[in-house]
CSV table of C-alpha atoms in Angstrom, one decimal:
chain,number,residue,atom,x,y,z
A,1,MET,CA,-46.9,119.2,-3.4
A,2,VAL,CA,-45.7,115.0,-4.2
A,3,ALA,CA,-46.4,112.6,-2.4
A,4,MET,CA,-42.8,110.4,-1.2
A,5,LYS,CA,-42.3,107.0,-3.0
A,6,GLY,CA,-43.9,104.5,0.6
A,7,ARG,CA,-44.2,101.4,0.4
A,8,LYS,CA,-47.7,100.6,-2.1
A,9,SER,CA,-47.9,102.7,-5.0
A,10,SER,CA,-50.4,104.3,-6.5
A,11,SER,CA,-52.2,106.2,-8.9
A,12,LYS,CA,-53.5,108.6,-6.9
A,13,ASN,CA,-50.9,109.7,-3.8
A,14,PRO,CA,-53.2,110.1,-0.9
A,15,PRO,CA,-53.5,113.4,0.6
A,16,ILE,CA,-50.6,115.1,3.1
A,17,LEU,CA,-50.4,113.6,6.2
A,18,SER,CA,-53.9,111.9,6.1
A,19,HIS,CA,-53.7,107.7,7.4
A,20,GLU,CA,-53.1,106.8,3.8
A,21,PHE,CA,-49.7,108.7,3.5
A,22,VAL,CA,-49.0,108.0,7.0
A,23,ILE,CA,-48.5,104.3,6.4
A,24,GLN,CA,-47.4,104.4,2.7
A,25,ASN,CA,-44.4,106.9,3.6
A,26,HIS,CA,-43.5,106.3,7.5
A,27,ALA,CA,-40.5,104.7,6.7
A,28,ASP,CA,-39.6,108.0,4.6
A,29,ILE,CA,-40.5,110.1,7.7
A,30,ILE,CA,-39.1,108.0,10.9
A,31,SER,CA,-35.9,108.1,8.5
A,32,CYS,CA,-36.1,111.2,7.9
A,33,VAL,CA,-36.4,111.8,11.8
A,34,ALA,CA,-33.3,109.6,12.3
A,35,MET,CA,-30.7,111.6,9.5
A,36,VAL,CA,-31.6,114.9,12.4
A,37,PHE,CA,-29.9,112.8,15.0
A,38,VAL,CA,-27.0,111.7,12.8
A,39,ILE,CA,-27.0,115.5,11.3
A,40,GLY,CA,-26.2,116.7,14.2
A,41,LEU,CA,-23.5,115.1,14.8
A,42,MET,CA,-21.3,116.6,12.0
A,43,MET,CA,-21.7,119.7,13.5
A,44,GLN,CA,-19.7,121.7,17.3
A,45,VAL,CA,-23.0,123.0,19.2
A,46,THR,CA,-25.3,120.1,18.8
A,47,SER,CA,-22.8,117.2,18.8
A,48,PRO,CA,-23.0,116.4,22.5
A,49,TRP,CA,-27.2,116.6,22.2
A,50,ALA,CA,-26.9,113.7,18.9
A,51,TYR,CA,-24.2,111.9,21.0
A,52,THR,CA,-26.0,111.1,23.9
A,53,PHE,CA,-29.1,109.4,21.7
A,54,ILE,CA,-27.0,108.2,19.2
A,55,ALA,CA,-23.9,106.6,21.6
A,56,ILE,CA,-24.1,104.3,24.8
A,57,ASN,CA,-23.2,106.1,27.0
A,58,HIS,CA,-22.7,105.2,31.6
A,59,ASN,CA,-19.0,104.7,30.9
A,60,ILE,CA,-17.4,103.4,34.6
A,61,THR,CA,-13.9,102.5,32.9
A,62,ASN,CA,-11.1,104.8,34.0
A,63,THR,CA,-9.2,104.6,30.7
A,64,THR,CA,-6.6,106.8,32.3
A,65,GLU,CA,-4.8,104.5,35.3
A,66,ASP,CA,-5.3,101.8,32.3
A,67,PRO,CA,-5.4,102.0,28.8
A,68,THR,CA,-6.3,99.0,27.6
A,69,ALA,CA,-8.8,97.9,29.9
A,70,ALA,CA,-12.3,97.0,28.5
A,71,ILE,CA,-15.1,99.6,28.5
A,72,LYS,CA,-17.4,98.8,31.4
A,73,TYR,CA,-20.8,100.2,31.2
A,74,THR,CA,-24.1,101.0,33.8
A,75,THR,CA,-27.4,101.7,33.5
A,76,GLY,CA,-28.7,105.5,33.6
A,77,TRP,CA,-31.3,108.1,32.3
A,78,LYS,CA,-29.0,108.2,29.2
A,79,ASP,CA,-30.3,104.9,27.8
A,80,ALA,CA,-33.6,106.2,27.6
A,81,CYS,CA,-32.2,108.3,24.8
A,82,ALA,CA,-30.6,105.7,22.5
A,83,VAL,CA,-33.6,103.6,22.9
A,84,PHE,CA,-35.2,106.0,21.0
A,85,PHE,CA,-33.2,106.3,18.4
A,86,TYR,CA,-32.1,103.2,17.4
A,87,PHE,CA,-36.5,102.6,18.4
A,88,LEU,CA,-36.5,104.8,15.1
A,89,ILE,CA,-34.5,102.3,13.0
A,90,THR,CA,-35.8,99.6,13.9
A,91,ILE,CA,-39.3,100.7,12.7
A,92,ILE,CA,-37.0,101.5,9.4
A,93,MET,CA,-36.0,98.2,8.9
A,94,HIS,CA,-38.9,96.6,9.9
A,95,ALA,CA,-40.6,98.5,6.5
A,96,VAL,CA,-37.7,97.6,3.8
A,97,LEU,CA,-37.6,94.2,4.8
A,98,GLN,CA,-41.3,94.4,4.8
A,99,GLU,CA,-40.9,95.3,1.2
A,100,TYR,CA,-37.8,93.9,-0.2
A,101,VAL,CA,-38.5,90.7,0.9
A,102,PHE,CA,-41.8,89.2,2.6
A,103,ASP,CA,-44.2,90.7,0.8
A,104,LYS,CA,-42.4,90.1,-2.8
A,105,ILE,CA,-42.3,86.4,-0.9
A,106,SER,CA,-45.8,86.8,0.0
A,107,LYS,CA,-46.4,87.8,-3.8
A,108,ARG,CA,-45.2,83.9,-5.1
A,109,LEU,CA,-46.9,82.0,-3.2
A,110,HIS,CA,-50.9,83.3,-3.4
A,111,LEU,CA,-51.5,82.7,0.6
A,112,SER,CA,-55.3,84.4,2.1
A,113,LYS,CA,-55.4,86.8,4.1
A,114,VAL,CA,-55.7,84.9,7.3
A,115,LYS,CA,-52.4,83.1,6.3
A,116,LEU,CA,-50.9,86.5,4.7
A,117,SER,CA,-51.6,87.7,8.0
A,118,LYS,CA,-49.4,84.5,9.6
A,119,PHE,CA,-46.6,84.5,7.3
A,120,ASN,CA,-45.8,88.3,8.1
A,121,GLU,CA,-46.2,87.8,12.0
A,122,SER,CA,-43.5,84.9,11.5
A,123,SER,CA,-41.6,86.1,9.2
A,124,GLN,CA,-40.7,89.1,11.2
A,125,LEU,CA,-40.0,87.3,14.8
A,126,ILE,CA,-37.9,84.8,12.9
A,127,VAL,CA,-35.4,87.3,11.8
A,128,PHE,CA,-35.5,89.7,15.3
A,129,TYR,CA,-35.1,86.1,17.1
A,130,GLY,CA,-32.1,84.7,14.5
A,131,LEU,CA,-30.6,87.3,15.0
A,132,SER,CA,-31.1,88.6,18.8
A,133,ALA,CA,-29.9,84.6,19.2
A,134,LEU,CA,-27.3,84.7,17.4
A,135,TRP,CA,-25.9,88.0,18.9
A,136,ALA,CA,-26.6,86.4,22.5
A,137,ILE,CA,-25.3,83.7,21.7
A,138,ASP,CA,-21.6,85.1,21.0
A,139,ILE,CA,-21.6,87.1,24.0
A,140,ILE,CA,-22.0,84.1,26.1
A,141,ILE,CA,-19.2,82.9,24.9
A,142,ARG,CA,-16.7,86.0,24.2
A,143,GLU,CA,-17.6,86.7,28.1
A,144,ASN,CA,-18.1,82.9,29.4
A,145,ILE,CA,-20.7,83.3,30.8
A,146,LEU,CA,-22.2,79.9,30.2
A,147,LEU,CA,-18.9,78.0,31.6
A,148,ASN,CA,-18.5,80.8,34.8
A,149,ILE,CA,-22.3,80.1,36.0
A,150,TRP,CA,-21.4,80.7,39.8
A,151,ALA,CA,-19.9,84.6,38.2
A,152,LEU,CA,-24.4,85.7,37.6
A,153,TRP,CA,-24.0,85.2,41.5
A,154,GLU,CA,-20.8,86.1,42.7
A,155,ASP,CA,-19.8,89.2,40.1
A,156,TYR,CA,-23.2,90.7,40.9
A,157,PRO,CA,-24.5,93.4,40.4
A,158,ALA,CA,-21.5,93.3,36.6
A,159,PRO,CA,-20.8,95.6,35.0
A,160,MET,CA,-21.8,95.8,31.8
A,161,SER,CA,-19.9,95.5,28.2
A,162,PHE,CA,-20.8,97.3,24.9
A,163,SER,CA,-21.9,94.3,23.1
A,164,LEU,CA,-24.1,93.7,26.3
A,165,LYS,CA,-25.3,96.4,27.0
A,166,LEU,CA,-25.6,97.9,23.2
A,167,PHE,CA,-27.9,94.4,22.6
A,168,PHE,CA,-30.7,95.1,25.2
A,169,ILE,CA,-31.1,98.5,24.1
A,170,CYS,CA,-31.7,97.1,20.9
A,171,GLN,CA,-34.5,94.5,22.8
A,172,LEU,CA,-36.1,96.9,24.3
A,173,ALA,CA,-36.4,99.3,20.9
A,174,TYR,CA,-37.2,96.2,20.1
A,175,TRP,CA,-40.5,96.1,21.9
A,176,LEU,CA,-41.3,99.0,22.1
A,177,HIS,CA,-41.6,99.7,18.0
A,178,CYS,CA,-44.2,96.7,17.8
A,179,TYR,CA,-46.9,99.0,19.3
A,180,PRO,CA,-46.5,102.0,16.1
A,181,GLU,CA,-46.6,99.1,14.2
A,182,LEU,CA,-49.7,97.9,14.7
A,183,TYR,CA,-50.7,101.0,13.7
A,184,PHE,CA,-48.6,100.9,10.2
A,185,GLN,CA,-49.1,97.6,9.6
A,186,ARG,CA,-52.7,97.9,9.7
A,187,VAL,CA,-53.7,95.0,11.9
A,188,LYS,CA,-57.1,93.7,11.7
A,189,LYS,CA,-58.9,95.1,15.4
A,190,GLU,CA,-59.3,91.5,16.3
A,191,ASP,CA,-55.2,90.5,16.9
A,192,ILE,CA,-54.6,93.8,18.3
A,193,PRO,CA,-54.9,92.3,22.1
A,194,GLN,CA,-53.0,89.6,21.4
A,195,ARG,CA,-49.9,91.9,20.3
A,196,VAL,CA,-49.9,94.9,22.8
A,197,VAL,CA,-49.4,91.8,25.5
A,198,TYR,CA,-47.2,90.2,23.1
A,199,ALA,CA,-44.9,92.7,23.2
A,200,THR,CA,-45.8,93.9,27.0
A,201,ILE,CA,-44.6,91.0,28.6
A,202,GLY,CA,-41.4,91.1,26.4
A,203,LEU,CA,-40.9,94.2,27.3
A,204,PHE,CA,-41.6,94.5,30.9
A,205,PHE,CA,-39.3,91.3,31.2
A,206,THR,CA,-36.4,92.3,29.4
A,207,SER,CA,-36.2,96.6,31.0
A,208,VAL,CA,-37.0,94.3,34.7
A,209,ALA,CA,-33.9,92.4,33.4
A,210,TYR,CA,-32.1,95.3,32.6
A,211,TYR,CA,-32.3,98.1,35.3
A,212,PHE,CA,-32.0,95.3,38.3
A,213,ASN,CA,-28.6,94.8,37.2
A,214,PHE,CA,-29.3,90.8,36.0
A,215,GLN,CA,-28.1,90.8,32.2
A,216,GLN,CA,-26.0,88.4,32.3
A,217,LEU,CA,-28.9,85.6,33.3
A,218,ALA,CA,-31.5,87.6,31.6
A,219,VAL,CA,-28.9,87.2,28.3
A,220,ILE,CA,-29.1,83.0,28.9
A,221,LEU,CA,-33.0,83.2,29.5
A,222,LEU,CA,-33.9,85.5,26.4
A,223,THR,CA,-31.3,83.0,23.9
A,224,LEU,CA,-33.2,80.0,25.6
A,225,HIS,CA,-37.1,81.8,24.8
A,226,TYR,CA,-35.7,82.7,21.1
A,227,VAL,CA,-34.5,79.6,20.1
A,228,GLY,CA,-38.1,77.5,21.1
A,229,ASP,CA,-40.0,80.6,19.5
A,230,ALA,CA,-38.1,81.2,16.2
A,231,LEU,CA,-38.4,77.0,15.6
A,232,LEU,CA,-42.3,77.2,16.2
A,233,HIS,CA,-42.1,80.5,14.3
A,234,SER,CA,-40.3,78.4,11.3
A,235,ALA,CA,-42.3,75.7,11.6
A,236,ARG,CA,-45.3,77.6,10.5
A,237,LEU,CA,-43.2,78.9,7.5
A,238,VAL,CA,-42.8,75.4,6.5
A,239,HIS,CA,-46.0,74.8,7.0
A,240,PHE,CA,-47.2,77.4,4.9
A,241,ILE,CA,-44.9,77.2,1.8
A,242,GLY,CA,-44.2,72.9,1.7
A,243,GLN,CA,-47.2,72.3,2.1
A,244,LYS,CA,-45.7,68.8,2.7
A,245,GLU,CA,-47.0,66.7,5.6
A,246,LYS,CA,-43.7,65.4,6.4
A,247,GLN,CA,-41.7,68.6,6.4
A,248,THR,CA,-44.3,69.6,8.7
A,249,ARG,CA,-44.4,66.7,10.8
A,250,LEU,CA,-41.1,67.1,11.2
A,251,SER,CA,-40.4,70.7,11.7
A,252,PHE,CA,-43.5,70.6,14.2
A,253,LEU,CA,-41.6,67.3,16.3
A,254,LEU,CA,-38.8,69.5,16.4
A,255,ALA,CA,-40.2,72.7,17.3
A,256,ASN,CA,-42.3,71.9,19.7
A,257,SER,CA,-39.7,69.4,21.5
A,258,THR,CA,-36.8,72.6,21.8
A,259,TYR,CA,-40.0,74.5,23.2
A,260,ALA,CA,-41.4,72.4,26.4
A,261,PHE,CA,-37.4,71.7,27.0
A,262,VAL,CA,-37.2,75.0,27.0
A,263,ARG,CA,-40.0,76.3,29.6
A,264,VAL,CA,-38.8,74.1,31.9
A,265,ALA,CA,-34.9,75.0,31.8
A,266,THR,CA,-36.0,78.5,31.6
A,267,ILE,CA,-37.2,77.4,35.7
A,268,ILE,CA,-34.6,75.5,36.8
A,269,LEU,CA,-31.9,78.0,35.8
A,270,SER,CA,-34.0,80.6,38.0
A,271,CYS,CA,-34.5,79.1,41.0
A,272,VAL,CA,-30.1,78.2,40.7
A,273,VAL,CA,-29.9,81.0,40.6
A,274,PHE,CA,-32.1,83.7,42.4
A,275,LEU,CA,-33.0,80.6,45.7
A,276,TYR,CA,-29.1,78.7,45.5
A,277,GLY,CA,-26.8,81.8,44.2
A,278,LEU,CA,-27.6,85.0,45.6
A,279,ARG,CA,-28.4,83.4,48.5
A,280,GLN,CA,-24.5,82.5,48.9
A,281,VAL,CA,-23.5,86.1,48.6
A,282,GLU,CA,-24.2,89.3,51.1
A,283,PHE,CA,-28.5,90.6,50.8
A,284,LYS,CA,-27.8,94.0,50.0
A,285,PHE,CA,-30.4,96.8,48.5
A,286,ASP,CA,-28.3,99.7,46.7
A,287,TYR,CA,-29.8,101.9,44.6
A,288,VAL,CA,-27.1,104.1,43.6
A,289,THR,CA,-24.3,101.0,42.9
A,290,GLY,CA,-27.5,99.0,41.8
A,291,THR,CA,-27.9,96.3,44.0
A,292,PHE,CA,-30.8,94.5,44.7
A,293,ASN,CA,-30.4,91.5,46.3
A,294,THR,CA,-32.9,90.9,48.8
A,295,PRO,CA,-35.5,88.2,49.3
A,296,ALA,CA,-38.2,90.0,48.1
A,297,VAL,CA,-36.9,90.3,44.7
A,298,HIS,CA,-35.9,86.9,44.5
A,299,PHE,CA,-39.2,85.6,45.5
A,300,ALA,CA,-41.1,88.1,43.3
A,301,ALA,CA,-38.8,86.7,40.3
A,302,ILE,CA,-38.9,83.5,40.6
A,303,PHE,CA,-42.4,84.0,40.7
A,304,THR,CA,-43.5,86.1,38.3
A,305,ILE,CA,-40.9,83.3,35.6
A,306,SER,CA,-42.2,79.8,37.1
A,307,LEU,CA,-45.8,81.7,36.7
A,308,PHE,CA,-45.2,82.7,32.9
A,309,GLN,CA,-43.4,80.3,32.0
A,310,GLY,CA,-46.5,77.7,33.4
A,311,TYR,CA,-48.7,79.4,31.9
A,312,LEU,CA,-46.6,79.4,28.3
A,313,LEU,CA,-46.1,75.9,29.0
A,314,TYR,CA,-49.9,74.8,29.8
A,315,LEU,CA,-51.2,76.9,26.3
A,316,PHE,CA,-48.9,74.6,24.5
A,317,VAL,CA,-49.8,71.4,26.1
A,318,ALA,CA,-53.6,72.5,26.1
A,319,LYS,CA,-52.9,73.1,22.4
A,320,GLN,CA,-51.5,69.5,21.5
A,321,ILE,CA,-54.2,68.0,23.3
A,322,LYS,CA,-56.1,69.9,21.2
A,323,ARG,CA,-54.9,69.1,17.6
A,324,ALA,CA,-54.3,65.2,18.4
A,325,ARG,CA,-57.9,65.6,20.2
A,326,GLU,CA,-59.4,66.8,16.4
A,327,ASN,CA,-56.8,64.1,14.4
A,328,ALA,CA,-58.5,60.8,16.3
A,329,ALA,CA,-61.8,62.4,15.4
A,330,PRO,CA,-63.8,60.3,13.2
A,331,VAL,CA,-64.8,61.4,9.8
A,332,VAL,CA,-68.5,62.5,9.9
A,333,VAL,CA,-70.3,62.1,6.8
A,334,LYS,CA,-73.4,64.1,6.5
A,335,THR,CA,-77.2,62.2,5.9
A,336,LYS,CA,-80.2,64.0,4.6
A,337,PRO,CA,-83.2,63.9,6.6
A,338,LYS,CA,-85.9,61.2,6.1
A,339,GLN,CA,-88.5,63.8,5.5
A,340,LYS,CA,-86.9,64.4,2.4
A,341,GLN,CA,-85.7,61.1,1.4
A,342,ARG,CA,-88.8,59.3,1.8
A,343,LYS,CA,-90.9,62.4,0.1
A,344,ARG,CA,-87.6,60.6,-3.4
A,345,GLU,CA,-88.6,57.5,-2.1
A,346,GLY,CA,-92.3,57.7,-2.7
A,347,LYS,CA,-91.1,59.5,-6.3
A,348,LYS,CA,-89.5,56.6,-7.1
A,349,SER,CA,-91.6,53.5,-5.7
A,350,VAL,CA,-93.9,53.7,-9.5
A,351,LEU,CA,-90.5,54.1,-11.9
A,352,SER,CA,-88.9,50.7,-9.4
A,353,GLU,CA,-91.8,48.3,-10.0
A,354,ASP,CA,-91.9,49.8,-13.8
A,355,ASP,CA,-88.8,48.6,-14.4
A,356,ASP,CA,-88.2,45.7,-12.8
A,357,LEU,CA,-90.9,44.6,-16.0
A,358,PRO,CA,-89.8,43.7,-19.6
A,359,GLU,CA,-89.2,46.2,-22.0
A,360,VAL,CA,-92.9,45.5,-23.5
A,361,ASP,CA,-94.4,45.2,-20.3
A,362,GLN,CA,-93.3,48.7,-19.4
A,363,ALA,CA,-94.6,50.5,-22.6
A,364,THR,CA,-98.5,48.7,-22.2
A,365,LYS,CA,-98.6,49.5,-18.8
A,366,ASN,CA,-98.0,53.0,-19.2
A,367,ASN,CA,-100.4,52.8,-21.9
A,368,LEU,CA,-102.9,52.3,-19.9
A,369,ARG,CA,-102.0,54.7,-17.3
A,370,SER,CA,-101.9,57.6,-19.5
A,371,ARG,CA,-105.2,56.3,-20.5
A,372,PRO,CA,-108.6,57.9,-18.7
A,373,SER,CA,-110.5,55.9,-15.8
A,374,ALA,CA,-114.0,54.1,-17.3
A,375,LYS,CA,-117.0,55.7,-15.0
A,376,THR,CA,-118.4,53.2,-12.9
A,377,LYS,CA,-122.1,52.8,-13.0
């Protein structure tokens, strides 16, 4: 059997189903798995089963009474099937971007191994943050969420539009795909814990906001978070690619200012919604309708969000202080040990004495040194 074409071509094809074979051809393998669901739509027997994975489910709009009504959705167990299918699509898109875009750019830059790993990580995150932020801004504008901010608690729990539901399905799929990518991208062991924690935090906050029906609030908070992190990773790429001090300083100044503002704005907006807005409506807990408007949920959400954002802000400030101290520290000139200097000075002391004499006297003195010393009687 001939191995399928992978990301990294080599003169020898690795053994079938070996680690190297799976890593090189994981995009092709997963593409075949995704095609099973697509082909299932074409057959009458398997189309309902495949539809569960590909389409968006849990429609609550009654189109028979009002055909022009906008279709609205709620959460349900079938969302796990959709997340799995888009999880496969995300892995494929990750591999395509890495092979046809980022690998070609990194080869021209001639980066070291450490910088190459950071370049690939920042490049992938910029694409995800940028597309997610633009998509979220489009949802906020179309559904008039920001200008109608009081609807976040007056209409809770509000059903989701198609675009909003698909947005969260793709967010959950992305954070889940980060785990197998640790294997597919050959991430170093020392970098794995940090990336696992980062992906777990993103998956936790996104899934909790989705299943507790705080999607409209979450889409605003995610937009703030993604814009701040996208600028920070963009500044890192400017530093790697441009390597010009002026451009790097300007990019980091913009990124750092936005990052700090985003952390504070997230805490303020969360406090307004949970501590003021949702307390204006009736407290109610109903799992069937998806209503979780209770004081316990309010305080748990505020505590978790404030703790996480405060921790990020603390790390950010500590890092900036450390960099400022390193830049302000005086340059230390390494001096040679005194013993070595004394030995060298002892060897050069005779020559330094002769250097002070004229050339004729130096030759005479050298001749006298070369003669054997007379024995005294």
